[in-house]
Amino acid sequence: SRTAAAAPPVPLMWKVSDADNELYLLGSFHMLKPSDYPLSVDVDGAFDDAEALIFELSPEEMTSPQLAMAMGQAALRTDGTPLNSELPAPTVAKLDAWLAANSDGLKAMGLPAQAVQMFEPWFVGLTIAIVEMGKLGLDPQIGLDMHLIGRAAKAAKPATGLEKGSEQIALFDGMSKAEQLQFLEESLDDAENAETEYIAYVSEQNLLPDESDKPLRHPKVPELFDAVDGRYIATYLSAH
């Protein structure tokens, strides 16, 4: 088990180098538990060796409250209809049951259960996932990216982002109605076995070395990704 491990597990990390430079590519998870630390010495060594860090989003955007506000604004329904009006009856029943069971957690986020009807399915699915991970003790403030952003600031290492928050919001908001419904339904289904999914992703996929040379393993890979020329492309991207 992880608790019995003598040392932190080695994460999913690649090193690419030539005669002059070395580049480290580190797989990360945005929400972690305190027990996921300390990091492997491999990560610490890569951080110490790096002259600069590049994150998914820049540290300025990652730490700005404007990002969450922009996402919520983009997710607002604009046709005057409630969310339930476009959901199948079984999905409405599952959503209502989840909202009733998690009303306190939603209030703590500043989102009363009845306010959920104001948003698009993709945003509600994302909210469900965040609430469920929080119930497992996962905290975005100690996710790997936030941890390394803090270390980079203390070490005065330059840090930037590969993407912009607006681009990520556009990916979610650009999903078709069918894709949004699928995402919401999968979030509701995953809420029933969230701990199992977390353990599988973080303990097996993300924090243990993969020496199998086999394709990525996850039960929903065929649903969420298309295999194109040896690469995995999100279905909602390859469809557009």
XYZ file of N, CA, C and O in Angstrom, residues 30-111:
328
model
N -4.556 18.379 -10.447
C -4.853 19.707 -9.916
C -5.282 19.694 -8.451
O -5.231 20.734 -7.794
N -5.729 18.556 -7.951
C -6.164 18.459 -6.557
C -5.481 17.245 -5.928
O -5.508 16.160 -6.498
N -4.878 17.441 -4.767
C -4.202 16.344 -4.082
C -4.537 16.372 -2.597
O -5.166 17.311 -2.095
N -4.113 15.314 -1.911
C -4.267 15.220 -0.463
C -2.923 15.521 0.204
O -1.866 15.327 -0.400
N -2.949 15.949 1.455
C -1.685 16.145 2.172
C -0.821 14.887 2.184
O 0.406 14.973 2.138
N -1.471 13.725 2.182
C -0.718 12.463 2.218
C 0.002 12.172 0.915
O 0.812 11.240 0.849
N -0.286 12.942 -0.136
C 0.427 12.757 -1.407
C 1.806 13.405 -1.390
O 2.559 13.301 -2.366
N 2.118 14.089 -0.310
C 3.434 14.705 -0.137
C 4.181 13.987 0.977
O 3.557 13.350 1.835
N 5.513 14.039 0.999
C 6.408 14.813 0.128
C 6.514 14.218 -1.262
O 6.179 13.046 -1.479
N 7.001 15.016 -2.175
C 7.196 14.564 -3.540
C 8.407 13.648 -3.642
O 9.279 13.644 -2.779
N 8.437 12.929 -4.725
C 9.596 12.096 -5.017
C 10.851 12.960 -5.179
O 10.784 14.107 -5.633
N 11.981 12.408 -4.823
C 13.242 13.133 -5.006
C 13.491 13.420 -6.480
O 14.221 14.365 -6.820
N 12.882 12.627 -7.372
C 13.028 12.876 -8.807
C 12.415 14.220 -9.184
O 12.964 14.967 -9.998
N 11.244 14.515 -8.604
C 10.594 15.797 -8.876
C 11.399 16.936 -8.270
O 11.615 17.973 -8.908
N 11.846 16.757 -7.045
C 12.657 17.797 -6.408
C 13.921 18.071 -7.208
O 14.325 19.224 -7.381
N 14.535 17.010 -7.712
C 15.752 17.185 -8.501
C 15.483 17.913 -9.799
O 16.271 18.780 -10.219
N 14.361 17.577 -10.454
C 14.005 18.261 -11.703
C 13.717 19.733 -11.444
O 14.123 20.605 -12.217
N 13.013 20.013 -10.347
C 12.722 21.409 -10.009
C 14.017 22.183 -9.761
O 14.185 23.296 -10.267
N 14.904 21.615 -8.992
C 16.166 22.303 -8.692
C 16.975 22.549 -9.953
O 17.645 23.588 -10.077
N 16.904 21.619 -10.905
C 17.690 21.734 -12.131
C 17.084 22.721 -13.123
O 17.792 23.276 -13.971
N 15.762 22.938 -13.019
C 15.065 23.769 -14.007
C 15.394 25.246 -13.829
O 15.410 25.755 -12.715
N 15.651 25.921 -14.940
C 15.871 27.367 -14.910
C 14.553 28.126 -14.953
O 14.474 29.275 -14.517
N 13.507 27.496 -15.510
C 12.188 28.116 -15.618
C 11.137 27.020 -15.616
O 11.434 25.852 -15.898
N 9.896 27.391 -15.283
C 8.797 26.437 -15.249
C 7.673 26.905 -16.165
O 7.381 28.105 -16.247
N 7.053 25.949 -16.862
C 5.908 26.240 -17.721
C 4.752 25.370 -17.248
O 4.841 24.139 -17.274
N 3.673 26.009 -16.829
C 2.500 25.308 -16.331
C 1.409 25.286 -17.395
O 1.530 25.891 -18.450
N 0.332 24.569 -17.091
C -0.806 24.546 -18.002
C -1.355 25.960 -18.189
O -1.605 26.402 -19.308
N -1.551 26.670 -17.082
C -1.912 28.082 -17.094
C -0.831 28.857 -16.355
O -0.143 28.307 -15.502
N -0.717 30.111 -16.650
C 0.284 30.927 -15.966
C -0.056 31.030 -14.480
O -1.223 30.947 -14.090
N 0.946 31.216 -13.628
C 0.669 31.401 -12.199
C -0.294 32.548 -11.927
O -1.117 32.468 -11.008
N -0.221 33.611 -12.727
C -1.119 34.750 -12.527
C -2.569 34.343 -12.724
O -3.453 34.734 -11.941
N -2.839 33.546 -13.770
C -4.218 33.106 -14.005
C -4.644 32.049 -12.998
O -5.794 32.046 -12.540
N -3.738 31.136 -12.669
C -4.077 30.067 -11.739
C -4.491 30.617 -10.381
O -5.326 30.030 -9.690
N -3.905 31.717 -9.972
C -4.165 32.268 -8.644
C -5.159 33.429 -8.670
O -5.429 34.024 -7.637
N -5.727 33.733 -9.822
C -6.643 34.862 -9.934
C -8.090 34.424 -9.753
O -8.539 33.473 -10.397
N -8.867 35.123 -8.922
C -10.296 34.809 -8.789
C -11.068 35.120 -10.065
O -12.192 34.647 -10.238
N -10.479 35.881 -10.968
C -11.155 36.226 -12.213
C -11.397 35.003 -13.091
O -12.350 34.975 -13.877
N -10.551 33.982 -12.961
C -10.703 32.793 -13.790
C -12.014 32.078 -13.472
O -12.778 31.723 -14.376
N -12.293 31.867 -12.191
C -13.539 31.212 -11.790
C -14.750 32.059 -12.163
O -15.793 31.530 -12.580
N -14.617 33.362 -12.032
C -15.720 34.257 -12.386
C -16.007 34.190 -13.879
O -17.170 34.154 -14.301
N -14.960 34.144 -14.691
C -15.138 34.074 -16.141
C -15.766 32.751 -16.543
O -16.613 32.697 -17.449
N -15.384 31.663 -15.864
C -15.961 30.360 -16.175
C -17.444 30.332 -15.831
O -18.273 29.838 -16.617
N -17.787 30.862 -14.659
C -19.188 30.905 -14.270
C -20.018 31.761 -15.214
O -21.152 31.400 -15.561
N -19.457 32.864 -15.668
C -20.168 33.747 -16.597
C -20.404 33.045 -17.922
O -21.496 33.136 -18.505
N -19.402 32.328 -18.414
C -19.534 31.624 -19.693
C -20.553 30.499 -19.612
O -21.162 30.132 -20.624
N -20.737 29.937 -18.411
C -21.608 28.780 -18.233
C -23.063 29.141 -18.014
O -23.929 28.260 -17.990
N -23.381 30.419 -17.834
C -24.770 30.824 -17.593
C -25.650 30.520 -18.808
O -25.264 30.772 -19.951
N -26.831 29.987 -18.545
C -27.790 29.737 -19.616
C -28.358 31.072 -20.083
O -28.649 31.963 -19.278
N -28.536 31.201 -21.381
C -28.964 32.491 -21.937
C -30.335 32.424 -22.597
O -30.824 33.442 -23.107
N -30.971 31.233 -22.597
C -32.266 31.117 -23.281
C -33.457 31.202 -22.331
O -34.612 31.032 -22.745
N -33.183 31.444 -21.045
C -34.275 31.605 -20.089
C -34.877 30.318 -19.571
O -35.829 30.352 -18.783
N -34.336 29.170 -19.998
C -34.879 27.884 -19.551
C -34.006 27.306 -18.444
O -32.799 27.562 -18.397
N -34.591 26.497 -17.545
C -33.788 25.849 -16.506
C -33.033 24.655 -17.062
O -33.418 24.081 -18.094
N -31.991 24.275 -16.385
C -31.177 23.130 -16.814
C -32.014 21.889 -17.011
O -31.859 21.165 -18.013
N -32.909 21.592 -16.078
C -33.691 20.351 -16.144
C -34.512 20.233 -17.418
O -34.874 19.122 -17.829
N -34.800 21.366 -18.064
C -35.648 21.331 -19.255
C -35.001 20.595 -20.419
O -35.703 20.158 -21.338
N -33.692 20.463 -20.400
C -33.025 19.772 -21.504
C -32.445 18.419 -21.105
O -31.752 17.781 -21.901
N -32.731 17.974 -19.886
C -32.186 16.708 -19.413
C -33.230 15.602 -19.478
O -34.413 15.846 -19.205
N -32.819 14.374 -19.795
C -33.748 13.237 -19.730
C -34.229 13.032 -18.294
O -33.518 13.359 -17.333
N -35.424 12.475 -18.145
C -36.017 12.284 -16.817
C -35.102 11.507 -15.867
O -34.968 11.885 -14.693
N -34.445 10.415 -16.312
C -33.559 9.696 -15.376
C -32.385 10.554 -14.892
O -31.969 10.439 -13.735
N -31.870 11.422 -15.772
C -30.766 12.300 -15.379
C -31.246 13.350 -14.391
O -30.540 13.688 -13.429
N -32.456 13.871 -14.603
C -33.024 14.836 -13.664
C -33.147 14.206 -12.282
O -32.807 14.827 -11.263
N -33.615 12.963 -12.237
C -33.784 12.286 -10.953
C -32.439 12.100 -10.256
O -32.319 12.321 -9.040
N -31.417 11.705 -11.003
C -30.095 11.510 -10.407
C -29.495 12.830 -9.943
O -28.880 12.909 -8.882
N -29.693 13.877 -10.748
C -29.160 15.180 -10.377
C -29.861 15.712 -9.132
O -29.215 16.231 -8.218
N -31.191 15.590 -9.091
C -31.937 16.061 -7.919
C -31.476 15.336 -6.654
O -31.333 15.956 -5.592
N -31.250 14.029 -6.773
C -30.798 13.256 -5.612
C -29.410 13.705 -5.173
O -29.133 13.825 -3.973
N -28.531 13.960 -6.146
C -27.175 14.407 -5.800
C -27.211 15.784 -5.153
O -26.512 16.031 -4.167
N -28.029 16.680 -5.689
C -28.128 18.030 -5.131
C -28.651 17.990 -3.698
O -28.160 18.712 -2.824
N -29.641 17.143 -3.451
C -30.198 17.027 -2.103
C -29.155 16.512 -1.121
O -29.087 16.950 0.028
N -28.330 15.585 -1.593
C -27.320 14.982 -0.709
C -26.107 15.882 -0.504
O -25.341 15.672 0.439
N -25.931 16.870 -1.360
C -24.722 17.690 -1.302
C -25.020 19.182 -1.167
O -24.176 20.015 -1.505
N -26.190 19.518 -0.658
C -26.579 20.924 -0.556
C -25.637 21.720 0.336
O -25.313 22.881 0.043
N -25.159 21.110 1.420
C -24.257 21.830 2.321
C -22.935 22.152 1.635
O -22.396 23.260 1.771
N -22.395 21.177 0.904
C -21.144 21.407 0.193
C -21.274 22.480 -0.864
O -20.366 23.299 -1.061
N -22.425 22.511 -1.546
C -22.644 23.540 -2.560
C -22.768 24.918 -1.925
O -22.249 25.909 -2.450
N -23.465 24.995 -0.791
C -23.591 26.278 -0.101
C -22.225 26.802 0.323
O -21.956 28.007 0.266
N -21.353 25.885 0.758
C -20.009 26.297 1.157
C -19.234 26.883 -0.019
O -18.330 27.705 0.172
N -19.585 26.477 -1.232
C -18.956 27.015 -2.437
C -19.645 28.291 -2.914
O -19.235 28.883 -3.923
N -20.715 28.701 -2.219
C -21.460 29.871 -2.645
C -22.423 29.583 -3.778
O -22.799 30.487 -4.524
N -22.842 28.315 -3.902
C -23.734 27.911 -4.991
C -24.913 27.129 -4.408
O -24.847 25.898 -4.283
